[in-house]
Amino acid sequence: MNRSALVLGLLSSAACSTVRIVPQPLSGADAASITRELEERAVSIKLRDEARSTAATDVVVTPAAVEWRDLYASDAAPRMRVPTAAVERITMRNHARGAIEGMSIGLGFGLAGLLAGAISGGEYGAVVGIRVLEVGVGGALILAVIGGVFGHSHSIELATSPPP
């Protein structure tokens, strides 16, 4: 059970993500929408010409630039500012949503096993169904913890226009 729960946890943590693709140049409405979405969140910002992402907070997006404060810098440190075209992706994690998704996957497997046991009928089917439900509840707890640790990843991709 431990090995299968670990595999399920890894698969579910990889699958629990969403991507919002926003074409550039950004409109004022898109920039305002992104700023509202990132309000009061810790995020990672991936620039097009850099291999590593930057941990950031207090992100403000305008059609011309993206501005943020380094997550680990003091409040007195200057804000970072780059042209919007220099930003490839902004990613945030929602740990509560990740926990709920992990728990749902575990319960789904448990309920599917219970249903399979009920369909097969007989005393053996009931025993198997109850055992699978127990494993599903245990899996739900394990996957809820894994999902909560990794979180649900949500990325905003700032897509560049294709060449003419």
mmCIF file of C-alpha atoms in Angstrom, residues 8-157:
data_model
loop_
_atom_site.group_PDB
_atom_site.id
_atom_site.type_symbol
_atom_site.label_atom_id
_atom_site.label_comp_id
_atom_site.label_asym_id
_atom_site.label_seq_id
_atom_site.Cartn_x
_atom_site.Cartn_y
_atom_site.Cartn_z
ATOM 1 C CA LEU A 8 -0.550 7.922 -6.654
ATOM 2 C CA GLY A 9 0.734 10.920 -4.703
ATOM 3 C CA LEU A 10 3.423 11.676 -7.241
ATOM 4 C CA LEU A 11 0.997 11.297 -10.131
ATOM 5 C CA SER A 12 -1.643 13.454 -8.493
ATOM 6 C CA SER A 13 0.808 16.185 -7.533
ATOM 7 C CA ALA A 14 2.033 16.318 -11.112
ATOM 8 C CA ALA A 15 -1.501 16.416 -12.494
ATOM 9 C CA CYS A 16 -2.953 19.056 -10.180
ATOM 10 C CA SER A 17 -2.078 22.181 -12.072
ATOM 11 C CA THR A 18 -3.738 24.751 -14.268
ATOM 12 C CA VAL A 19 -2.330 27.094 -16.874
ATOM 13 C CA ARG A 20 -3.816 30.366 -18.053
ATOM 14 C CA ILE A 21 -2.303 31.580 -21.324
ATOM 15 C CA VAL A 22 -2.475 35.333 -21.870
ATOM 16 C CA PRO A 23 -1.314 36.675 -25.249
ATOM 17 C CA GLN A 24 0.965 39.694 -25.476
ATOM 18 C CA PRO A 25 0.798 42.587 -25.823
ATOM 19 C CA LEU A 26 -1.321 42.663 -22.700
ATOM 20 C CA SER A 27 -4.479 44.705 -22.661
ATOM 21 C CA GLY A 28 -5.220 46.902 -19.662
ATOM 22 C CA ALA A 29 -8.030 44.515 -18.645
ATOM 23 C CA ASP A 30 -5.727 41.459 -18.807
ATOM 24 C CA ALA A 31 -3.030 43.248 -16.773
ATOM 25 C CA ALA A 32 -5.558 44.317 -14.116
ATOM 26 C CA SER A 33 -7.005 40.785 -13.978
ATOM 27 C CA ILE A 34 -3.556 39.244 -13.465
ATOM 28 C CA THR A 35 -2.696 41.786 -10.758
ATOM 29 C CA ARG A 36 -5.939 40.979 -8.888
ATOM 30 C CA GLU A 37 -5.266 37.241 -9.210
ATOM 31 C CA LEU A 38 -1.762 37.613 -7.726
ATOM 32 C CA GLU A 39 -2.755 40.026 -4.965
ATOM 33 C CA GLU A 40 -1.200 39.159 -1.584
ATOM 34 C CA ARG A 41 0.341 35.929 -2.895
ATOM 35 C CA ALA A 42 3.851 34.565 -2.954
ATOM 36 C CA VAL A 43 4.692 33.576 -6.519
ATOM 37 C CA SER A 44 7.621 32.566 -8.672
ATOM 38 C CA ILE A 45 8.418 34.627 -11.761
ATOM 39 C CA LYS A 46 10.276 32.993 -14.646
ATOM 40 C CA LEU A 47 11.976 35.441 -17.002
ATOM 41 C CA ARG A 48 12.574 34.407 -20.626
ATOM 42 C CA ASP A 49 16.350 34.846 -20.548
ATOM 43 C CA GLU A 50 16.987 33.230 -17.136
ATOM 44 C CA ALA A 51 17.117 29.546 -16.198
ATOM 45 C CA ARG A 52 15.861 30.043 -12.624
ATOM 46 C CA SER A 53 12.667 31.554 -11.308
ATOM 47 C CA THR A 54 12.558 34.398 -8.799
ATOM 48 C CA ALA A 55 10.470 34.200 -5.613
ATOM 49 C CA ALA A 56 8.306 37.312 -5.490
ATOM 50 C CA THR A 57 5.436 39.016 -3.733
ATOM 51 C CA ASP A 58 3.394 42.208 -4.174
ATOM 52 C CA VAL A 59 3.255 41.745 -7.972
ATOM 53 C CA VAL A 60 1.802 44.507 -10.138
ATOM 54 C CA VAL A 61 1.266 43.870 -13.858
ATOM 55 C CA THR A 62 0.699 46.637 -16.399
ATOM 56 C CA PRO A 63 0.633 46.356 -20.196
ATOM 57 C CA ALA A 64 4.185 47.757 -20.279
ATOM 58 C CA ALA A 65 5.903 46.177 -17.241
ATOM 59 C CA VAL A 66 5.783 43.659 -14.400
ATOM 60 C CA GLU A 67 6.896 44.935 -11.009
ATOM 61 C CA TRP A 68 7.458 42.967 -7.792
ATOM 62 C CA ARG A 69 9.243 42.798 -4.486
ATOM 63 C CA ASP A 70 11.742 39.977 -3.918
ATOM 64 C CA LEU A 71 10.123 37.581 -1.441
ATOM 65 C CA TYR A 72 13.281 37.280 0.665
ATOM 66 C CA ALA A 73 14.458 40.908 0.517
ATOM 67 C CA SER A 74 13.762 43.495 3.180
ATOM 68 C CA ASP A 75 10.919 45.962 2.734
ATOM 69 C CA ALA A 76 13.509 48.688 2.143
ATOM 70 C CA ALA A 77 14.919 46.853 -0.906
ATOM 71 C CA PRO A 78 13.984 48.366 -4.266
ATOM 72 C CA ARG A 79 11.202 46.752 -6.287
ATOM 73 C CA MET A 80 12.185 44.775 -9.378
ATOM 74 C CA ARG A 81 10.757 45.944 -12.713
ATOM 75 C CA VAL A 82 11.032 44.347 -16.162
ATOM 76 C CA PRO A 83 9.172 44.799 -19.446
ATOM 77 C CA THR A 84 6.160 42.505 -19.719
ATOM 78 C CA ALA A 85 7.700 40.820 -22.773
ATOM 79 C CA ALA A 86 10.616 39.647 -20.576
ATOM 80 C CA VAL A 87 8.295 37.555 -18.352
ATOM 81 C CA GLU A 88 7.611 33.997 -19.499
ATOM 82 C CA ARG A 89 5.518 32.694 -16.607
ATOM 83 C CA ILE A 90 4.173 33.577 -13.155
ATOM 84 C CA THR A 91 3.350 30.573 -10.942
ATOM 85 C CA MET A 92 1.549 30.388 -7.610
ATOM 86 C CA ARG A 93 0.640 27.443 -5.377
ATOM 87 C CA ASN A 94 -2.613 26.893 -3.507
ATOM 88 C CA HIS A 95 -1.933 24.352 -0.752
ATOM 89 C CA ALA A 96 -5.540 24.059 0.466
ATOM 90 C CA ARG A 97 -6.773 23.249 -3.036
ATOM 91 C CA GLY A 98 -3.950 20.705 -3.420
ATOM 92 C CA ALA A 99 -5.022 18.966 -0.199
ATOM 93 C CA ILE A 100 -8.648 18.822 -1.335
ATOM 94 C CA GLU A 101 -7.652 17.442 -4.742
ATOM 95 C CA GLY A 102 -5.414 14.791 -3.139
ATOM 96 C CA MET A 103 -8.119 13.752 -0.714
ATOM 97 C CA SER A 104 -10.666 13.553 -3.537
ATOM 98 C CA ILE A 105 -8.427 11.257 -5.570
ATOM 99 C CA GLY A 106 -7.947 8.908 -2.599
ATOM 100 C CA LEU A 107 -11.660 8.835 -1.781
ATOM 101 C CA GLY A 108 -12.457 8.280 -5.453
ATOM 102 C CA PHE A 109 -10.308 5.148 -5.510
ATOM 103 C CA GLY A 110 -11.897 3.938 -2.278
ATOM 104 C CA LEU A 111 -15.448 4.474 -3.532
ATOM 105 C CA ALA A 112 -14.615 2.829 -6.866
ATOM 106 C CA GLY A 113 -13.316 -0.213 -4.973
ATOM 107 C CA LEU A 114 -16.431 -0.309 -2.804
ATOM 108 C CA LEU A 115 -18.618 -0.149 -5.903
ATOM 109 C CA ALA A 116 -16.600 -2.911 -7.582
ATOM 110 C CA GLY A 117 -17.008 -5.101 -4.498
ATOM 111 C CA ALA A 118 -20.743 -4.463 -4.403
ATOM 112 C CA ILE A 119 -21.115 -5.304 -8.092
ATOM 113 C CA SER A 120 -19.209 -8.569 -7.745
ATOM 114 C CA GLY A 121 -21.673 -9.518 -5.004
ATOM 115 C CA GLY A 122 -21.514 -12.183 -2.375
ATOM 116 C CA GLU A 123 -19.691 -12.231 0.907
ATOM 117 C CA TYR A 124 -16.279 -12.105 -0.748
ATOM 118 C CA GLY A 125 -17.251 -9.008 -2.754
ATOM 119 C CA ALA A 126 -18.385 -7.196 0.402
ATOM 120 C CA VAL A 127 -15.138 -8.006 2.210
ATOM 121 C CA VAL A 128 -13.052 -6.863 -0.753
ATOM 122 C CA GLY A 129 -15.165 -3.700 -1.114
ATOM 123 C CA ILE A 130 -14.795 -2.774 2.551
ATOM 124 C CA ARG A 131 -11.045 -3.472 2.457
ATOM 125 C CA VAL A 132 -10.611 -1.301 -0.646
ATOM 126 C CA LEU A 133 -12.662 1.462 1.011
ATOM 127 C CA GLU A 134 -10.306 1.312 4.019
ATOM 128 C CA VAL A 135 -7.336 1.628 1.677
ATOM 129 C CA GLY A 136 -9.123 4.500 -0.106
ATOM 130 C CA VAL A 137 -9.654 6.386 3.163
ATOM 131 C CA GLY A 138 -6.005 5.811 4.090
ATOM 132 C CA GLY A 139 -5.011 6.931 0.595
ATOM 133 C CA ALA A 140 -7.214 10.007 0.942
ATOM 134 C CA LEU A 141 -5.379 11.010 4.111
ATOM 135 C CA ILE A 142 -1.956 10.371 2.585
ATOM 136 C CA LEU A 143 -2.818 12.154 -0.672
ATOM 137 C CA ALA A 144 -4.365 15.074 1.237
ATOM 138 C CA VAL A 145 -1.053 15.574 3.037
ATOM 139 C CA ILE A 146 0.942 15.210 -0.194
ATOM 140 C CA GLY A 147 -1.418 17.563 -2.039
ATOM 141 C CA GLY A 148 -1.244 20.051 0.811
ATOM 142 C CA VAL A 149 2.551 20.025 0.837
ATOM 143 C CA PHE A 150 2.988 20.387 -2.928
ATOM 144 C CA GLY A 151 -0.126 22.486 -3.492
ATOM 145 C CA HIS A 152 -2.110 23.067 -6.632
ATOM 146 C CA SER A 153 0.096 24.869 -9.129
ATOM 147 C CA HIS A 154 -1.461 27.662 -11.191
ATOM 148 C CA SER A 155 0.659 29.322 -13.892
ATOM 149 C CA ILE A 156 -0.012 32.400 -15.954
ATOM 150 C CA GLU A 157 1.909 32.099 -19.232
#
